[in-house]
Amino acid sequence: MIEKIKDINPSIPGMLIVQLLYLIVGEALIICIAKTPFKPAIGFVAGVAYAVFSTFHMSLRIRKVVYGGANTSITFILGYVIRLIVMLVMFSVLYVFDLGDLLFAILGMFSMKVAAYIQPFTDKLINKIKKGR
């Protein structure tokens, strides 16, 4: 499975590790700090889940343009619209059914940014671990 993910984009496994760590640390902080952690925790998980979805979706769109010869503008704009619709649906579900906190969903979505910035360091770490085996 990891090889299939690397085939899409070799940086995705490192990003997923960072997003998982972001989720664990964020949930631990929410549980420790919040008076009622249920809604913030659900919102945070929803935001991180959206970030994981966006990571895969963007990588597949880039792959389609680079290797599939798709029209760049149309592919990227359509991809943006799809991600925007998914985000609006997620926010709507959280708000209408009063399931999770929208602010914490936005904080969860930042896991993708954190993962993208830390990804070069995680790749180096993963390569060192592989060489040590």
mmCIF file of C-alpha atoms in Angstrom:
data_model
loop_
_atom_site.group_PDB
_atom_site.id
_atom_site.type_symbol
_atom_site.label_atom_id
_atom_site.label_comp_id
_atom_site.label_asym_id
_atom_site.label_seq_id
_atom_site.Cartn_x
_atom_site.Cartn_y
_atom_site.Cartn_z
ATOM 1 C CA MET A 1 0.000 0.000 0.000
ATOM 2 C CA ILE A 2 2.824 2.390 0.828
ATOM 3 C CA GLU A 3 4.335 1.736 -2.592
ATOM 4 C CA LYS A 4 1.047 2.709 -4.271
ATOM 5 C CA ILE A 5 0.967 5.909 -2.219
ATOM 6 C CA LYS A 6 4.595 6.653 -3.133
ATOM 7 C CA ASP A 7 3.681 6.053 -6.773
ATOM 8 C CA ILE A 8 1.148 8.876 -6.555
ATOM 9 C CA ASN A 9 3.627 11.213 -4.845
ATOM 10 C CA PRO A 10 6.740 10.122 -2.932
ATOM 11 C CA SER A 11 6.316 12.858 -0.322
ATOM 12 C CA ILE A 12 2.862 11.702 0.831
ATOM 13 C CA PRO A 13 3.999 9.101 3.423
ATOM 14 C CA GLY A 14 6.068 11.701 5.276
ATOM 15 C CA MET A 15 3.196 14.161 5.155
ATOM 16 C CA LEU A 16 0.768 11.552 6.492
ATOM 17 C CA ILE A 17 3.101 10.817 9.424
ATOM 18 C CA VAL A 18 3.254 14.517 10.301
ATOM 19 C CA GLN A 19 -0.522 14.852 9.974
ATOM 20 C CA LEU A 20 -1.006 11.850 12.275
ATOM 21 C CA LEU A 21 1.357 13.353 14.863
ATOM 22 C CA TYR A 22 -0.440 16.702 14.518
ATOM 23 C CA LEU A 23 -3.736 14.909 15.166
ATOM 24 C CA ILE A 24 -2.436 13.070 18.226
ATOM 25 C CA VAL A 25 -0.839 16.163 19.785
ATOM 26 C CA GLY A 26 -3.860 18.324 18.980
ATOM 27 C CA GLU A 27 -6.339 15.848 20.429
ATOM 28 C CA ALA A 28 -4.215 15.458 23.570
ATOM 29 C CA LEU A 29 -4.147 19.227 24.033
ATOM 30 C CA ILE A 30 -7.888 19.506 23.452
ATOM 31 C CA ILE A 31 -8.618 16.788 26.007
ATOM 32 C CA CYS A 32 -6.292 18.368 28.582
ATOM 33 C CA ILE A 33 -7.318 22.008 28.126
ATOM 34 C CA ALA A 34 -10.974 22.121 27.046
ATOM 35 C CA LYS A 35 -13.740 22.004 29.647
ATOM 36 C CA THR A 36 -15.978 20.095 27.246
ATOM 37 C CA PRO A 37 -13.626 18.451 24.736
ATOM 38 C CA PHE A 38 -16.205 16.515 22.688
ATOM 39 C CA LYS A 39 -17.163 19.125 20.062
ATOM 40 C CA PRO A 40 -13.668 20.607 19.638
ATOM 41 C CA ALA A 41 -12.191 17.111 19.290
ATOM 42 C CA ILE A 42 -14.675 16.136 16.573
ATOM 43 C CA GLY A 43 -14.092 19.400 14.728
ATOM 44 C CA PHE A 44 -10.327 18.886 14.908
ATOM 45 C CA VAL A 45 -10.579 15.314 13.571
ATOM 46 C CA ALA A 46 -12.825 16.513 10.740
ATOM 47 C CA GLY A 47 -10.291 19.200 9.818
ATOM 48 C CA VAL A 48 -7.378 16.757 9.776
ATOM 49 C CA ALA A 49 -9.455 14.279 7.739
ATOM 50 C CA TYR A 50 -10.147 17.043 5.218
ATOM 51 C CA ALA A 51 -6.426 17.838 5.087
ATOM 52 C CA VAL A 52 -5.606 14.188 4.348
ATOM 53 C CA PHE A 53 -8.261 14.152 1.626
ATOM 54 C CA SER A 54 -6.827 17.362 0.153
ATOM 55 C CA THR A 55 -3.295 15.956 0.215
ATOM 56 C CA PHE A 56 -4.309 12.960 -1.874
ATOM 57 C CA HIS A 57 -6.608 14.974 -4.131
ATOM 58 C CA MET A 58 -3.967 17.580 -4.977
ATOM 59 C CA SER A 59 -1.348 14.914 -5.584
ATOM 60 C CA LEU A 60 -3.657 13.070 -7.962
ATOM 61 C CA ARG A 61 -4.435 16.311 -9.821
ATOM 62 C CA ILE A 62 -0.745 17.128 -10.185
ATOM 63 C CA ARG A 63 -0.066 13.601 -11.389
ATOM 64 C CA LYS A 64 -2.880 13.904 -13.938
ATOM 65 C CA VAL A 65 -1.363 17.082 -15.353
ATOM 66 C CA VAL A 66 2.252 15.888 -15.355
ATOM 67 C CA TYR A 67 1.810 12.321 -16.576
ATOM 68 C CA GLY A 68 -1.646 12.361 -18.126
ATOM 69 C CA GLY A 69 -1.233 15.447 -20.254
ATOM 70 C CA ALA A 70 -4.420 17.046 -18.917
ATOM 71 C CA ASN A 71 -5.167 20.726 -19.414
ATOM 72 C CA THR A 72 -3.425 22.479 -16.538
ATOM 73 C CA SER A 73 -5.854 25.334 -15.899
ATOM 74 C CA ILE A 74 -9.028 23.276 -16.110
ATOM 75 C CA THR A 75 -7.619 20.440 -14.008
ATOM 76 C CA PHE A 76 -6.387 22.699 -11.216
ATOM 77 C CA ILE A 77 -9.479 24.919 -11.151
ATOM 78 C CA LEU A 78 -11.798 21.904 -11.127
ATOM 79 C CA GLY A 79 -9.700 20.357 -8.352
ATOM 80 C CA TYR A 80 -9.927 23.559 -6.340
ATOM 81 C CA VAL A 81 -13.699 23.685 -6.779
ATOM 82 C CA ILE A 82 -14.055 20.038 -5.683
ATOM 83 C CA ARG A 83 -11.957 20.642 -2.544
ATOM 84 C CA LEU A 84 -13.926 23.817 -1.813
ATOM 85 C CA ILE A 85 -17.253 21.966 -2.116
ATOM 86 C CA VAL A 86 -16.017 19.154 0.156
ATOM 87 C CA MET A 87 -14.869 21.742 2.712
ATOM 88 C CA LEU A 88 -18.225 23.567 2.607
ATOM 89 C CA VAL A 89 -20.109 20.278 3.001
ATOM 90 C CA MET A 90 -17.912 19.360 5.977
ATOM 91 C CA PHE A 91 -18.520 22.767 7.604
ATOM 92 C CA SER A 92 -22.243 22.526 6.889
ATOM 93 C CA VAL A 93 -22.533 19.068 8.446
ATOM 94 C CA LEU A 94 -20.574 20.152 11.522
ATOM 95 C CA TYR A 95 -22.694 23.285 11.905
ATOM 96 C CA VAL A 96 -26.181 22.023 11.023
ATOM 97 C CA PHE A 97 -25.976 18.859 13.124
ATOM 98 C CA ASP A 98 -23.995 20.660 15.855
ATOM 99 C CA LEU A 99 -21.356 17.943 15.761
ATOM 100 C CA GLY A 100 -18.101 19.816 16.036
ATOM 101 C CA ASP A 101 -16.475 23.169 16.541
ATOM 102 C CA LEU A 102 -15.753 24.976 13.262
ATOM 103 C CA LEU A 103 -12.739 26.837 14.643
ATOM 104 C CA PHE A 104 -11.110 23.551 15.623
ATOM 105 C CA ALA A 105 -11.936 22.171 12.172
ATOM 106 C CA ILE A 106 -9.947 25.044 10.671
ATOM 107 C CA LEU A 107 -7.100 24.347 13.101
ATOM 108 C CA GLY A 108 -7.193 20.705 12.004
ATOM 109 C CA MET A 109 -7.004 21.748 8.366
ATOM 110 C CA PHE A 110 -3.690 23.454 9.120
ATOM 111 C CA SER A 111 -2.156 19.983 9.509
ATOM 112 C CA MET A 112 -1.622 19.982 5.760
ATOM 113 C CA LYS A 113 0.403 23.196 5.922
ATOM 114 C CA VAL A 114 2.449 21.951 8.858
ATOM 115 C CA ALA A 115 3.066 18.652 7.061
ATOM 116 C CA ALA A 116 4.123 20.410 3.869
ATOM 117 C CA TYR A 117 6.663 22.568 5.713
ATOM 118 C CA ILE A 118 8.066 19.725 7.824
ATOM 119 C CA GLN A 119 8.010 17.155 4.986
ATOM 120 C CA PRO A 120 11.661 17.650 3.877
ATOM 121 C CA PHE A 121 12.843 16.880 7.415
ATOM 122 C CA THR A 122 10.592 13.839 7.736
ATOM 123 C CA ASP A 123 11.872 12.507 4.410
ATOM 124 C CA LYS A 124 15.446 12.787 5.680
ATOM 125 C CA LEU A 125 14.457 11.042 8.908
ATOM 126 C CA ILE A 126 12.655 8.232 7.052
ATOM 127 C CA ASN A 127 15.679 7.741 4.772
ATOM 128 C CA LYS A 128 18.034 7.553 7.791
ATOM 129 C CA ILE A 129 15.777 4.970 9.428
ATOM 130 C CA LYS A 130 15.718 2.894 6.217
ATOM 131 C CA LYS A 131 19.514 3.037 5.902
ATOM 132 C CA GLY A 132 19.884 1.927 9.521
ATOM 133 C CA ARG A 133 18.011 -1.306 8.802
#
